[in-house]
Structures are given as structure tokens and as C-alpha cells.
Coordinates of C-alpha atoms in Angstrom, one line a residue:
M1 CA -23.0 10.9 -7.0
K2 CA -22.1 8.7 -10.0
I3 CA -18.4 7.9 -10.0
A4 CA -16.3 6.2 -12.7
V5 CA -13.7 4.1 -11.0
L6 CA -10.5 2.9 -12.7
S7 CA -8.7 0.2 -10.7
S8 CA -7.8 -3.4 -10.4
F9 CA -10.6 -5.6 -8.9
P10 CA -10.7 -9.2 -7.7
P11 CA -10.3 -11.9 -8.7
K12 CA -7.1 -10.3 -10.0
K13 CA -4.3 -11.3 -7.5
C14 CA -3.3 -7.8 -6.7
G15 CA -3.1 -6.1 -3.2
I16 CA -4.7 -3.0 -4.4
A17 CA -7.6 -4.9 -6.0
H18 CA -8.4 -6.6 -2.7
L19 CA -7.9 -3.5 -0.6
N20 CA -9.9 -1.2 -2.8
R21 CA -12.9 -3.7 -2.9
N22 CA -13.5 -2.4 0.7
L23 CA -13.3 1.3 -0.5
F24 CA -15.8 0.7 -3.3
D25 CA -18.1 -1.3 -1.1
A26 CA -18.1 1.6 1.4
L27 CA -18.8 4.2 -1.3
R28 CA -21.8 2.2 -2.5
A29 CA -23.1 1.8 1.0
Q30 CA -22.9 5.6 1.4
G31 CA -25.3 5.9 -1.6
H32 CA -22.9 6.5 -4.5
E33 CA -23.3 4.7 -7.8
L34 CA -20.0 3.3 -9.2
V35 CA -19.3 2.5 -12.8
T36 CA -16.2 0.2 -12.7
F37 CA -13.4 0.0 -15.3
G38 CA -10.9 -2.8 -14.6
M39 CA -7.7 -4.1 -16.1
D40 CA -6.6 -7.7 -16.9
D41 CA -8.5 -10.2 -14.7
S42 CA -10.6 -7.8 -12.9
E43 CA -14.3 -8.2 -12.6
S44 CA -15.8 -4.9 -13.8
Q45 CA -18.4 -3.5 -16.0
Y46 CA -15.9 -2.3 -18.5
P47 CA -12.4 -3.7 -19.3
I48 CA -9.5 -1.2 -19.7
D49 CA -7.4 -1.7 -22.8
N50 CA -3.9 -1.4 -21.3
R51 CA -2.2 -3.0 -24.3
S52 CA -2.4 -0.1 -26.7
F53 CA -1.4 3.5 -26.3
F54 CA -4.9 4.8 -27.1
G55 CA -6.7 2.1 -25.0
L56 CA -7.6 4.7 -22.3
Q57 CA -9.2 6.8 -24.8
K58 CA -11.9 4.1 -25.2
T59 CA -12.6 4.5 -21.4
A60 CA -12.7 8.2 -21.7
A61 CA -15.3 7.9 -24.4
I62 CA -17.6 5.6 -22.3
I63 CA -17.3 8.1 -19.4
K64 CA -18.3 11.0 -21.6
R65 CA -21.1 8.9 -23.3
E66 CA -22.5 8.1 -19.9
N67 CA -22.1 11.7 -18.7
I68 CA -20.1 10.7 -15.6
R69 CA -18.8 13.9 -14.0
H70 CA -16.7 12.3 -11.3
V71 CA -13.7 10.0 -11.9
S72 CA -11.6 8.1 -9.4
M73 CA -8.4 6.7 -10.8
Q74 CA -6.1 4.3 -8.9
F75 CA -2.6 4.8 -10.2
I76 CA 0.3 2.5 -10.4
I77 CA 2.1 2.7 -13.7
N78 CA 2.1 -1.1 -14.2
F79 CA -1.7 -0.9 -14.3
Y80 CA -1.7 1.2 -17.5
G81 CA 1.2 -0.3 -19.5
K82 CA 4.6 0.6 -18.4
R83 CA 5.9 0.6 -21.9
F84 CA 3.9 3.7 -22.6
L85 CA 5.8 5.7 -19.9
G86 CA 2.5 7.0 -18.4
L87 CA 2.0 9.3 -21.5
N88 CA -1.3 7.4 -22.1
V89 CA -2.5 8.4 -18.6
L90 CA -1.6 12.1 -19.3
L91 CA -3.6 12.0 -22.5
F92 CA -6.6 10.5 -20.7
L93 CA -6.5 13.2 -18.0
W94 CA -6.3 15.9 -20.7
T95 CA -9.2 14.3 -22.5
L96 CA -11.3 14.4 -19.3
R97 CA -10.2 18.0 -18.3
D98 CA -13.8 19.0 -18.2
R99 CA -14.6 16.4 -15.5
R100 CA -13.6 16.1 -11.8
V101 CA -10.9 13.5 -11.9
I102 CA -9.2 12.5 -8.6
V103 CA -6.1 10.3 -8.9
T104 CA -4.8 8.1 -6.1
L105 CA -1.1 7.9 -6.2
H106 CA -0.1 4.7 -4.5
E107 CA 3.5 5.5 -4.9
L108 CA 5.3 8.7 -4.8
H109 CA 9.0 8.5 -5.8
H110 CA 11.5 10.5 -3.7
I111 CA 14.8 11.9 -4.8
R112 CA 17.2 11.9 -1.8
S113 CA 20.5 12.7 -3.6
I114 CA 22.1 13.5 -7.0
S115 CA 23.8 10.0 -6.9
Q116 CA 20.4 8.4 -6.8
V117 CA 19.4 10.1 -10.1
F118 CA 22.5 8.6 -11.7
R119 CA 22.1 5.2 -10.1
K120 CA 18.3 4.9 -10.7
P121 CA 17.3 7.6 -13.4
R122 CA 13.9 5.9 -13.6
D123 CA 13.1 7.2 -10.1
L124 CA 13.5 10.8 -11.5
Y125 CA 11.3 10.0 -14.4
H126 CA 8.6 8.4 -12.2
L127 CA 8.6 11.5 -9.9
F128 CA 8.3 13.8 -13.0
L129 CA 5.4 11.7 -14.2
E130 CA 3.6 11.7 -10.8
V131 CA 3.9 15.4 -10.6
L132 CA 2.5 15.8 -14.1
I133 CA -0.4 13.6 -13.2
A134 CA -1.0 15.8 -10.2
R135 CA -1.1 18.8 -12.4
F136 CA -3.3 17.3 -15.1
A137 CA -5.8 15.9 -12.6
T138 CA -8.4 17.9 -10.6
G139 CA -6.6 16.5 -7.5
V140 CA -4.5 13.7 -6.1
I141 CA -4.9 11.5 -3.0
L142 CA -1.9 10.1 -1.2
H143 CA -2.0 8.0 2.0
S144 CA 0.5 9.9 4.2
D145 CA 1.0 13.5 5.3
A146 CA 4.7 13.1 4.4
Q147 CA 3.9 12.4 0.8
V148 CA 1.4 15.2 0.6
A149 CA 4.2 17.6 1.9
D150 CA 6.7 16.0 -0.5
I151 CA 4.5 16.6 -3.6
R152 CA 3.7 20.1 -2.6
K153 CA 7.5 20.9 -2.8
Y154 CA 7.0 20.7 -6.5
G155 CA 4.2 23.2 -6.7
V156 CA 1.3 20.9 -6.4
R157 CA -1.5 22.3 -4.3
N158 CA -4.4 20.0 -5.1
A159 CA -3.1 17.1 -2.9
R160 CA -5.0 15.6 0.0
R161 CA -4.2 12.9 2.5
V162 CA -6.7 10.1 2.9
Y163 CA -5.6 7.1 4.9
L164 CA -5.3 3.8 3.0
G165 CA -8.5 2.5 4.7
I166 CA -8.6 -0.6 6.9
E167 CA -11.1 -3.3 7.8
T168 CA -11.9 -3.3 11.5
R169 CA -12.0 -7.1 11.9
D170 CA -12.7 -8.6 15.2
V171 CA -9.3 -10.0 16.2
P172 CA -9.2 -10.1 20.0
R173 CA -5.9 -10.3 21.7
T174 CA -6.2 -12.6 24.7
R175 CA -2.4 -12.9 25.3
T176 CA -1.3 -9.6 26.7
A177 CA 1.2 -10.5 29.6
P178 CA 4.9 -10.4 28.6
A179 CA 5.3 -14.2 29.4
E180 CA 2.6 -15.1 26.9
L181 CA 3.8 -13.0 23.9
K182 CA 6.2 -15.3 21.9
R183 CA 5.3 -15.0 18.2
A184 CA 6.5 -12.4 15.6
L185 CA 5.3 -12.1 11.9
F186 CA 6.7 -10.7 8.8
F187 CA 4.3 -10.7 5.9
G188 CA 4.6 -9.3 2.4
K189 CA 6.3 -9.6 -0.9
L190 CA 9.9 -10.8 -0.6
A191 CA 12.2 -8.1 -1.9
H192 CA 15.6 -7.1 -0.6
F193 CA 14.5 -3.6 0.4
K194 CA 12.1 -5.1 2.9
G195 CA 14.9 -6.6 4.9
A196 CA 13.7 -10.2 5.3
H197 CA 17.4 -11.3 5.2
L198 CA 17.9 -9.5 8.6
F199 CA 15.8 -12.1 10.4
P200 CA 18.5 -14.6 11.4
A201 CA 20.3 -11.8 13.3
I202 CA 16.9 -10.6 14.8
A203 CA 16.0 -14.1 15.7
R204 CA 19.3 -14.8 17.5
A205 CA 18.8 -11.6 19.5
C206 CA 15.4 -12.9 20.6
P207 CA 15.9 -16.6 21.0
D208 CA 12.6 -17.0 22.9
I209 CA 10.5 -15.5 20.1
H210 CA 9.2 -17.7 17.3
F211 CA 9.4 -15.8 14.0
V212 CA 7.3 -16.5 11.0
V213 CA 8.4 -15.0 7.7
A214 CA 5.5 -15.4 5.3
G215 CA 6.0 -14.0 1.9
S216 CA 5.5 -14.3 -1.9
T217 CA 7.6 -13.1 -4.8
G218 CA 7.1 -11.7 -8.2
S219 CA 9.1 -12.2 -11.3
G220 CA 12.8 -11.7 -10.6
G221 CA 12.6 -12.4 -6.9
E222 CA 13.6 -16.1 -7.1
A223 CA 17.2 -15.5 -6.3
Y224 CA 16.3 -13.5 -3.2
T225 CA 13.9 -16.3 -2.1
A226 CA 16.6 -18.9 -2.5
E227 CA 19.0 -16.7 -0.5
L228 CA 16.4 -16.6 2.3
R229 CA 16.1 -20.3 2.3
R230 CA 19.9 -20.6 2.7
L231 CA 20.1 -17.9 5.5
F232 CA 17.2 -19.4 7.5
T233 CA 18.6 -22.8 7.6
G234 CA 19.7 -23.8 11.0
V235 CA 18.0 -20.9 12.8
P236 CA 15.6 -22.8 15.0
N237 CA 13.2 -20.0 15.8
I238 CA 12.5 -19.0 12.1
E239 CA 9.7 -20.5 10.2
F240 CA 9.6 -19.7 6.4
V241 CA 6.2 -19.9 4.8
F242 CA 6.5 -19.2 1.0
K243 CA 3.5 -19.1 -1.4
D244 CA 2.8 -17.4 -4.7
W245 CA -0.4 -15.9 -3.1
F246 CA -2.0 -16.0 0.4
G247 CA -5.8 -16.3 0.5
D248 CA -7.7 -14.2 3.0
A249 CA -8.3 -17.1 5.3
E250 CA -4.5 -18.0 5.2
K251 CA -3.5 -14.5 5.8
E252 CA -5.8 -13.9 8.8
A253 CA -4.7 -17.2 10.4
L254 CA -1.0 -15.9 10.3
Y255 CA -1.9 -12.6 11.8
R256 CA -4.2 -14.1 14.5
D257 CA -1.4 -16.4 15.6
A258 CA 1.2 -13.6 16.0
D259 CA 1.7 -11.1 18.8
V260 CA 3.8 -8.5 16.9
L261 CA 4.3 -7.5 13.2
V262 CA 8.0 -6.9 12.4
L263 CA 8.9 -5.2 9.1
P264 CA 12.7 -4.5 9.0
Y265 CA 12.7 -2.5 5.8
I266 CA 16.1 -1.1 4.8
D267 CA 15.0 1.3 2.1
T268 CA 11.7 2.8 1.1
F269 CA 10.0 6.1 0.9
Y270 CA 6.5 4.7 0.3
Q271 CA 3.8 4.0 2.9
S272 CA 3.2 0.4 3.5
G273 CA -0.1 -1.6 3.1
V274 CA 1.3 -4.1 5.5
V275 CA 1.8 -1.4 8.2
S276 CA -1.9 -0.5 7.8
E277 CA -2.7 -4.1 8.5
A278 CA -1.6 -3.7 12.1
G279 CA -5.0 -1.9 12.4
V280 CA -6.8 -4.6 10.5
Y281 CA -5.6 -7.4 12.5
N282 CA -5.2 -5.6 15.9
I283 CA -1.5 -6.3 16.2
P284 CA 1.3 -3.9 17.1
V285 CA 4.1 -3.3 14.6
V286 CA 7.9 -2.5 14.5
V287 CA 9.1 -0.4 11.5
P288 CA 12.2 1.7 10.7
R289 CA 11.6 5.4 10.4
L290 CA 11.9 5.7 6.7
G291 CA 9.9 8.4 4.9
P292 CA 6.2 7.9 5.6
L293 CA 6.6 4.3 6.8
A294 CA 6.4 5.0 10.6
E295 CA 3.9 7.9 10.2
T296 CA 0.8 6.1 11.4
V297 CA 2.9 4.2 14.0
D298 CA 4.0 7.5 15.7
A299 CA 0.8 9.3 15.2
F300 CA -1.4 6.7 16.8
G301 CA 1.0 4.7 18.9
I302 CA 0.4 1.4 17.1
G303 CA 3.9 0.2 17.6
E304 CA 7.6 1.3 17.7
G305 CA 9.6 3.1 15.1
V306 CA 13.4 2.5 15.1
A307 CA 16.2 4.8 13.8
A308 CA 17.4 2.1 11.3
A309 CA 16.9 -1.5 10.4
D310 CA 19.5 -2.6 12.8
P311 CA 18.8 -6.1 14.3
T312 CA 19.7 -4.9 17.8
L313 CA 17.4 -1.9 17.6
I314 CA 14.6 -4.1 16.2
A315 CA 15.1 -6.7 19.0
A316 CA 14.9 -4.0 21.6
A317 CA 11.6 -2.5 20.0
I318 CA 10.0 -6.0 20.1
R319 CA 10.8 -6.3 23.8
T320 CA 9.4 -2.8 24.4
I321 CA 6.1 -3.7 22.7
L322 CA 5.8 -7.0 24.5
G323 CA 6.5 -5.4 27.8
N324 CA 3.7 -2.8 27.4
Y325 CA 1.3 -4.5 25.1
P326 CA -2.0 -3.1 26.3
V327 CA -0.7 0.4 25.5
Y328 CA -0.2 -0.3 21.8
L329 CA -3.6 -2.1 21.6
E330 CA -5.2 1.2 22.7
G331 CA -3.2 3.1 20.0
I332 CA -4.7 0.6 17.4
K333 CA -8.2 1.4 18.6
R334 CA -7.5 5.1 17.8
Y335 CA -6.1 4.2 14.4
R336 CA -9.0 1.9 13.5
A337 CA -11.4 4.9 14.4
A338 CA -9.7 7.3 12.1
A339 CA -8.7 5.0 9.1
N340 CA -11.6 2.4 8.7
W341 CA -13.0 2.1 5.2
N342 CA -16.1 4.3 6.0
E343 CA -13.9 7.2 6.9
A344 CA -11.7 6.6 3.9
A345 CA -14.7 6.5 1.5
A346 CA -16.1 9.7 3.1
G347 CA -12.7 11.4 2.4
Y348 CA -12.8 10.2 -1.2
A349 CA -16.3 11.4 -1.7
R350 CA -15.7 14.9 -0.3
F351 CA -12.7 15.4 -2.5
L352 CA -14.6 14.0 -5.5
Q353 CA -17.5 16.3 -4.9
G354 CA -15.4 19.3 -4.5

């Protein structure tokens, strides 16, 4: 099958670019031909013009000229020019309505209350756009069953869950006895909703555990990073590692050295790429039960979900994992079997083929 792929690609410093490199490699290995369309610094066969409203029409013209019948589009609104409000994406999908276009929604906004609409009206618009994209496209892929159920509430039937694929790296865990397990890791973008500011209280509740908070920040996150530096000062069992970007080798070293991944998110209704990395690096994880965040944790037993991002509850979950470590490693084996990139690529291909 010949597939047009719209995405970001390395060397662009983007988590989706580096994750989807594995998806596209797996699709090629399964015999599919990919024609790549990338934005900004992406290495691809064709660049995407995301600076003009009609830029995506140039991409549509190439797809038609090359007679490509199957299209995989990775969607985050920032990829395609947020200033166009996604209307350029809808025009693109309408132009290719005679093709089989499957859009992966990496975010699905969720409205929890009327007050949220007044506080964050953009959330309502983003959800409206995501539902329209689902209706204009042949089908949409989401990464959790909770998100599929959510979008179906709005009359969308052409939605399918395909796990965010994971690499199955050889990361043996030689420390498995409770007395040996002493290191916890937070990894990810530093944003208030991810709860990194809770680590002083968590660390004080677990004085024998060494916490590494490793993160980067985008524009606008400098104040929060400065706040974290202040909060972590004087807490002896917190190590703060801050960088603009972590290379693969640096990232793997952090995960290999840790025994448990701790993500004290205080507010999210998205799945998390960092949660999926519990399967990549063979490490149990602690997360709150927020939307789809704990779905894979509960489904496969790869860690512990807590009712809320309360430091006491998180500390207890860390203790539970460290006291029953081999049980969670078995759960990770099950997760790796179901969500490796070969399985993810096969799910994409089946949906694309129809």
C-alpha cells in the first residue's frame, strides 16, 4: 500500500516526530511505501507549507498527482498553523474526500463543566474542531479507549483505538528486592498541570528515595521552572535536571537508573507519551486516575493509579510498587506484547486499508 504521511519528522525536536519515526519504520518493514510530508525542520520528501492558509492545498495537489489513495495525517493544531484555527485542515480533508484519509488525533479536548467553557473557551473550540475533523476524515485514530468513547458521544462512529506504539528496548531490571529499589524519576515537559511542584512533599514522605526531576520547558514556562528551582532548594533527596532537549542516550540513562516513574499530574484528559514509556524502558509507573491517563496502567498492571495527585497517596503507591516489583514487571511484559510498534503499525495499516 502506498501511503502519504503528514507528520513532523526528525531532526525536528518534537516528541511526536521521534515517536512516529518508529511507526513509519515499522510500516515500511511491513512492505508499505511511504511518501512523507513534513513541517518545519523535518526531513521528508516534501515540505508542508504551514505558513499560509492554502499551503495544505499544495500537499493535496501532490497526493492527487501521485495518485496516492491512502493518507495518514498526524494532527496537533500547532503543526498546521494555529492562527488558521484548523480551517485549513478541514479544507484539506474536503479536497481529499475521494481518498481514504485517516487522522490521528494526538489530543482530544474534554469539557467537564459549563464553568470550563467560560474559563477556557478555546477548549470548546478545539473539541468542536476535533469532532469536525473526525467527520471530514474517513476515520480517526486515538490512543485510548476512553478517548474513543468520548468522541463517540458526539456522533462520531469512525473512531478506532490504536495504542501509541512503544519500542521494546532491552532494559533489564536487576534490582527487584525492596531494599535495593531507591530511585524515582519524573520526566517530561515542565508545566503546572503535570504537578512537578508536588515533589518536595512527595520526597519528604519518602526520605529514603532519591527523586530525579528531569524536564524541559517551552516558551512561557520559564516562571514555572524558576518556581521549581526555589521549591527544590533544601530538599536533599531531589535532583533537578533541566535541559532544553534530552537526546536519546541521555533519556535512556535516566530511565535505566530509575526504579519507578512518578507522574503526579493534577489536571489532564489526554493520554501521556511518558506513561507509554513505562513499557519502553521496562519501569513501573505511578499516575493519578485522570481521564485516559491511567488506562494502560490499570489494563495491563504496569503500575499504580491513585485517586488524586495527593503526595500521601503517591508516596503510598510508590511503596506498593517497590514492595511487589516483579508483579509490575510482568504487567509491562503484557503491555509490550500488545503495544509494540509492529502491532501499532498493523493497526494503522488495517484501518487505512479499510
